């Protein structure tokens, strides 16, 4: 069941989201009423006490009681707000025991996920519905932030330390992941999807790993892998300038490399560049920030098939 | 306020400027401006520079909004976009908003409101101006040299690893910091030592109280920014491992250092704006500010609390849960002095004698927009909600409601209010109201759209976005055009006033405040005779008919 609380908040896709939204709506209605009172008194005064000849402003007296009242009464309110907010926060900060643990590595500009089995996937991760899941986050380079609006969850990925986020997804289907801490050129392309599936499908996925969709040919799968593995954040396919060499016309293209050698883009070069990006860097790029990928041979074949069509 | 004569006595000798002559005419020539020690002229030079910075920062903002009008590339690539929003932030924060009210309007008005001839250290004051200009040159050099793509926060390790021109920009901010510190010291000493006879602490204007509180923050917080930026430069330059984990540093430490200045800096920006609102409300309601002492003390309260809440910028950065708890609790305390101000302002309007001249429209806009800015701060103070809203457009909208809805409204309101005092000329009131309307509507359209897309999850600093956010971005961009139209109309109106504005009377608003009791524009020495203060600036019931006369 999905609940759309209102136009202000995204769908609630985890068990903890509703509580955060209740708190949000409470502060929202308080703010609306407070603003209405302030604006109401202002507008009333502007009309009622507009300057008229012969009418002077009332002198200002000292009303200590009133001053103390509006200093002290809000204090009770903010203590309540703080308490409530902290309670929900702590609940969302301490992971439930037995949660499925998934490692998240952030690197310019992709999310890599690693399951307890050692299987790694990029940009698209499957998790079982109604089971708590804990993401243990780290960064390989600069700051990033793992943001899942559907779960109202967010935590920075900080180089040199681990941080974590957990929630229990309660709705099958995709959850959007954003990078919320500015990280450079393709910051806004650093997206991922959490696919919430039923347990049977999840177990099958853990056992068999990623493959093409039923009936999908290698080119179509390769095209899908191109975005799924975030290749698109650095390699354009229309020849436009991007942080890495464009894939337009890449197949068979002669390249010269920073170490002075030259070569042609073929199967071995593509394979090496995916698994060991530092090995041969195209000379116009000087250095590379591309992270090494851990993907299967079948996936590499599909990507090669796709490259040949560009 | 007693006897303040406005007629100038006989001229003094040729060659030495006559202290009783209109400050704009007492001396002539470009050198008389560049080497002036007159706080009024220094204030005007600041004003010109910050207005240029405002135009520049505004242009960057318009380009950012224009790029976001459609998904994907609209007119620039991602790297250029990243530079645009960084420059918008850096220019608006360091070159415009921090010096805007204190250094420009404050410099002009503060000594007159105290009944003083000048600030305590006129030479230091001129030096502050040149330091600011020198720092600004570094910032401009950085822009020409490829600019910066780090965001105005310079977060490490991005800022130590990007190949953009970080060092000149950081040095620019470092140098401008000294200008801010020196202005702060100058104002503190001026308020303590140069009050006219009878100008007791309880007769100070609330604008003066606000600048006093601001100066304390400027003096105490700015050095921390200076050290932080210096460490950043040393890390980039010498590979010193303070912040980069690869060198054994801690990137979160940079955020602590940075916000230890930059959160108090928020109060450097907003408190002077609040100060101006008091002046406007009192003058245009013909009434004293309700709860004078509470309002004055709330400025000091904000200045103090501002030092204790920097951690709320780090709620999702990996800081410990205990620390988040403490910072959340302290952050909520900010609501108390902010509330005190708003309540007292509204109470001042009640039973006042209200006239809606253009400065008053800005003051009322300030109260409304600051209320929204403050209340949306509650959402962000509540830990559980902040986790969701952090680094989204909700935060962007929140601080624009405080910085633009607050500070800029206060600054612009003050500029309208003191324009006749500064230039001796009136402006076209109809055109001013017309401009206000577009500024007010444009601002709300721009940023209400951002609140909604932010709470729906749109992260900030994004070059591209998902289709579901497109309509919000379009509305926001169209709002920015209305806003720009409003400001351009205002600029035109002021230029027109300079060229052929009617001559202003001494006290066009009929204010009881001290600065309106001397000639308009003021004489070089501010007052023909040292004034003896017998009442506060808002004591309309004690002011004489002659003092309140608008002609």
mmCIF file of C-alpha atoms in Angstrom, chain A residues 4 6-10 20 23-24 27-28 30-31 34-35 38-39 41-42 44-46 49-52 55-60 64 67-68 70-71 74-75 77-78 81-82 85-86 88-89 92-93 108 140-143 145 147 149 152-156 158-161 163 176 178-185 187-188 190-191 241, chain B residues 77-79 82 85 149-150 155-158 161 245 251-252 255 283-288 290-291 294 315-318 321 324-325 328-329 332-333 336 340 342-344 346-347 349-356 364 367-368 371 375 378-379 382-385 387-392 394 452 455-457 459-464 466 469:
data_model
loop_
_atom_site.group_PDB
_atom_site.id
_atom_site.type_symbol
_atom_site.label_atom_id
_atom_site.label_comp_id
_atom_site.label_asym_id
_atom_site.label_seq_id
_atom_site.Cartn_x
_atom_site.Cartn_y
_atom_site.Cartn_z
ATOM 1 C CA UNK A 4 0.614 10.002 -0.584
ATOM 2 C CA UNK A 6 0.081 15.415 0.602
ATOM 3 C CA UNK A 7 1.760 17.426 -2.090
ATOM 4 C CA UNK A 8 4.639 18.434 0.197
ATOM 5 C CA UNK A 9 6.268 15.092 0.847
ATOM 6 C CA UNK A 10 7.320 12.162 -1.295
ATOM 7 C CA UNK A 20 8.682 11.743 10.387
ATOM 8 C CA UNK A 23 6.125 15.479 12.901
ATOM 9 C CA UNK A 24 6.542 17.501 9.704
ATOM 10 C CA UNK A 27 5.282 21.778 12.636
ATOM 11 C CA UNK A 28 3.681 22.778 9.346
ATOM 12 C CA UNK A 30 1.744 25.193 13.817
ATOM 13 C CA UNK A 31 3.656 27.463 11.426
ATOM 14 C CA UNK A 34 1.337 31.255 13.823
ATOM 15 C CA UNK A 35 1.956 33.066 10.522
ATOM 16 C CA UNK A 38 1.064 37.521 12.924
ATOM 17 C CA UNK A 39 -0.097 38.543 9.447
ATOM 18 C CA UNK A 41 -2.636 41.380 13.439
ATOM 19 C CA UNK A 42 -0.340 43.232 11.019
ATOM 20 C CA UNK A 44 -5.630 44.656 10.943
ATOM 21 C CA UNK A 45 -3.292 47.265 12.422
ATOM 22 C CA UNK A 46 -2.393 48.690 9.007
ATOM 23 C CA UNK A 49 -4.522 52.265 12.904
ATOM 24 C CA UNK A 50 -3.672 54.010 9.637
ATOM 25 C CA UNK A 51 -2.511 57.562 10.094
ATOM 26 C CA UNK A 52 -5.379 60.035 10.359
ATOM 27 C CA UNK A 55 -5.231 60.934 15.855
ATOM 28 C CA UNK A 56 -1.981 60.203 17.652
ATOM 29 C CA UNK A 57 -0.399 56.834 18.330
ATOM 30 C CA UNK A 58 -1.079 55.462 21.785
ATOM 31 C CA UNK A 59 1.953 55.914 24.037
ATOM 32 C CA UNK A 60 3.920 52.748 24.771
ATOM 33 C CA UNK A 64 6.374 43.241 31.883
ATOM 34 C CA UNK A 67 7.000 40.484 27.707
ATOM 35 C CA UNK A 68 7.752 37.632 30.062
ATOM 36 C CA UNK A 70 5.963 35.692 25.126
ATOM 37 C CA UNK A 71 9.498 34.952 26.186
ATOM 38 C CA UNK A 74 7.468 29.467 23.497
ATOM 39 C CA UNK A 75 10.110 27.801 25.667
ATOM 40 C CA UNK A 77 6.776 24.539 23.018
ATOM 41 C CA UNK A 78 10.346 24.233 21.773
ATOM 42 C CA UNK A 81 9.478 19.889 19.704
ATOM 43 C CA UNK A 82 13.085 19.087 20.531
ATOM 44 C CA UNK A 85 12.254 15.224 17.108
ATOM 45 C CA UNK A 86 15.110 13.659 19.024
ATOM 46 C CA UNK A 88 12.228 9.828 16.281
ATOM 47 C CA UNK A 89 15.793 10.636 15.244
ATOM 48 C CA UNK A 92 15.981 6.071 13.006
ATOM 49 C CA UNK A 93 19.678 6.202 13.908
ATOM 50 C CA UNK A 108 32.708 10.273 -8.194
ATOM 51 C CA UNK A 140 36.575 6.684 -1.783
ATOM 52 C CA UNK A 141 37.252 10.333 -2.618
ATOM 53 C CA UNK A 142 35.275 13.436 -1.570
ATOM 54 C CA UNK A 143 32.127 13.925 0.498
ATOM 55 C CA UNK A 145 25.566 11.910 0.855
ATOM 56 C CA UNK A 147 19.764 10.244 0.455
ATOM 57 C CA UNK A 149 13.631 10.445 0.213
ATOM 58 C CA UNK A 152 13.273 10.039 4.918
ATOM 59 C CA UNK A 153 16.853 8.830 5.386
ATOM 60 C CA UNK A 154 20.125 10.589 4.687
ATOM 61 C CA UNK A 155 23.744 10.277 5.771
ATOM 62 C CA UNK A 156 26.969 11.725 4.434
ATOM 63 C CA UNK A 158 32.822 10.671 4.441
ATOM 64 C CA UNK A 159 36.258 9.509 3.283
ATOM 65 C CA UNK A 160 38.111 7.844 6.106
ATOM 66 C CA UNK A 161 35.084 6.814 8.145
ATOM 67 C CA UNK A 163 28.481 5.972 8.612
ATOM 68 C CA UNK A 176 15.139 6.805 -5.559
ATOM 69 C CA UNK A 178 20.243 10.872 -4.590
ATOM 70 C CA UNK A 179 23.695 12.161 -3.789
ATOM 71 C CA UNK A 180 22.892 15.092 -1.526
ATOM 72 C CA UNK A 181 26.372 16.449 -0.794
ATOM 73 C CA UNK A 182 27.932 18.433 -3.614
ATOM 74 C CA UNK A 183 30.723 16.400 -5.260
ATOM 75 C CA UNK A 184 31.587 18.067 -8.561
ATOM 76 C CA UNK A 185 30.776 17.816 -12.251
ATOM 77 C CA UNK A 187 26.869 15.452 -8.771
ATOM 78 C CA UNK A 188 23.325 15.570 -10.143
ATOM 79 C CA UNK A 190 25.015 10.410 -9.097
ATOM 80 C CA UNK A 191 21.728 8.594 -8.696
ATOM 81 C CA UNK A 241 32.517 17.096 -23.803
ATOM 82 C CA UNK B 77 27.560 22.747 -19.088
ATOM 83 C CA UNK B 78 27.731 21.224 -15.610
ATOM 84 C CA UNK B 79 31.172 22.630 -14.769
ATOM 85 C CA UNK B 82 28.865 24.615 -10.629
ATOM 86 C CA UNK B 85 26.197 28.799 -8.065
ATOM 87 C CA UNK B 149 33.447 25.149 -8.274
ATOM 88 C CA UNK B 150 33.394 24.181 -4.595
ATOM 89 C CA UNK B 155 34.100 21.812 1.905
ATOM 90 C CA UNK B 156 37.158 19.574 1.993
ATOM 91 C CA UNK B 157 38.390 17.298 0.467
ATOM 92 C CA UNK B 158 36.642 18.579 -2.658
ATOM 93 C CA UNK B 161 41.376 18.348 -4.822
ATOM 94 C CA UNK B 245 41.921 11.801 5.417
ATOM 95 C CA UNK B 251 37.060 16.400 6.667
ATOM 96 C CA UNK B 252 34.366 16.849 9.311
ATOM 97 C CA UNK B 255 32.899 21.705 8.687
ATOM 98 C CA UNK B 283 9.055 56.238 12.300
ATOM 99 C CA UNK B 284 6.118 55.062 10.224
ATOM 100 C CA UNK B 285 3.960 54.181 13.241
ATOM 101 C CA UNK B 286 4.917 57.392 15.075
ATOM 102 C CA UNK B 287 5.413 55.302 18.139
ATOM 103 C CA UNK B 288 8.133 53.880 20.388
ATOM 104 C CA UNK B 290 7.296 48.122 22.404
ATOM 105 C CA UNK B 291 9.634 46.325 24.816
ATOM 106 C CA UNK B 294 13.775 43.223 25.411
ATOM 107 C CA UNK B 315 23.340 16.741 11.616
ATOM 108 C CA UNK B 316 23.868 14.204 8.809
ATOM 109 C CA UNK B 317 27.620 14.586 8.415
ATOM 110 C CA UNK B 318 28.578 11.725 10.681
ATOM 111 C CA UNK B 321 24.324 11.349 18.088
ATOM 112 C CA UNK B 324 23.467 16.282 17.474
ATOM 113 C CA UNK B 325 21.241 16.182 20.542
ATOM 114 C CA UNK B 328 19.451 20.536 18.313
ATOM 115 C CA UNK B 329 18.458 21.693 21.800
ATOM 116 C CA UNK B 332 15.745 25.753 19.358
ATOM 117 C CA UNK B 333 16.759 28.451 21.848
ATOM 118 C CA UNK B 336 13.157 32.743 21.793
ATOM 119 C CA UNK B 340 10.580 38.320 21.151
ATOM 120 C CA UNK B 342 8.530 39.630 16.093
ATOM 121 C CA UNK B 343 6.023 39.909 18.958
ATOM 122 C CA UNK B 344 7.279 43.344 19.954
ATOM 123 C CA UNK B 346 3.643 43.520 15.885
ATOM 124 C CA UNK B 347 2.725 45.067 19.244
ATOM 125 C CA UNK B 349 1.993 48.444 15.060
ATOM 126 C CA UNK B 350 -0.995 47.952 17.358
ATOM 127 C CA UNK B 351 -2.481 51.372 18.199
ATOM 128 C CA UNK B 352 0.221 53.105 16.173
ATOM 129 C CA UNK B 353 -0.342 55.828 13.590
ATOM 130 C CA UNK B 354 0.683 53.902 10.520
ATOM 131 C CA UNK B 355 1.671 55.259 7.135
ATOM 132 C CA UNK B 356 2.596 52.862 4.341
ATOM 133 C CA UNK B 364 6.414 44.837 6.989
ATOM 134 C CA UNK B 367 8.379 40.752 9.449
ATOM 135 C CA UNK B 368 6.298 38.485 7.227
ATOM 136 C CA UNK B 371 8.530 34.848 10.266
ATOM 137 C CA UNK B 375 9.436 28.987 11.327
ATOM 138 C CA UNK B 378 11.940 24.922 13.287
ATOM 139 C CA UNK B 379 11.528 22.123 10.744
ATOM 140 C CA UNK B 382 13.738 19.064 14.658
ATOM 141 C CA UNK B 383 16.334 16.328 14.174
ATOM 142 C CA UNK B 384 14.125 13.704 12.536
ATOM 143 C CA UNK B 385 12.810 16.177 9.977
ATOM 144 C CA UNK B 387 17.572 14.310 8.222
ATOM 145 C CA UNK B 388 15.063 14.379 5.377
ATOM 146 C CA UNK B 389 15.360 18.084 4.519
ATOM 147 C CA UNK B 390 19.124 18.524 4.896
ATOM 148 C CA UNK B 391 20.883 19.615 1.677
ATOM 149 C CA UNK B 392 17.607 19.904 -0.225
ATOM 150 C CA UNK B 394 14.004 23.330 1.458
ATOM 151 C CA UNK B 452 7.879 22.389 -1.949
ATOM 152 C CA UNK B 455 10.461 18.769 0.974
ATOM 153 C CA UNK B 456 9.635 16.456 -1.931
ATOM 154 C CA UNK B 457 13.311 15.512 -2.026
ATOM 155 C CA UNK B 459 18.699 17.983 -3.546
ATOM 156 C CA UNK B 460 20.483 21.309 -3.817
ATOM 157 C CA UNK B 461 23.392 22.163 -6.134
ATOM 158 C CA UNK B 462 21.975 19.926 -8.893
ATOM 159 C CA UNK B 463 22.720 20.774 -12.500
ATOM 160 C CA UNK B 464 20.028 18.397 -13.730
ATOM 161 C CA UNK B 466 14.242 14.305 -12.425
ATOM 162 C CA UNK B 469 10.642 18.495 -10.276
#
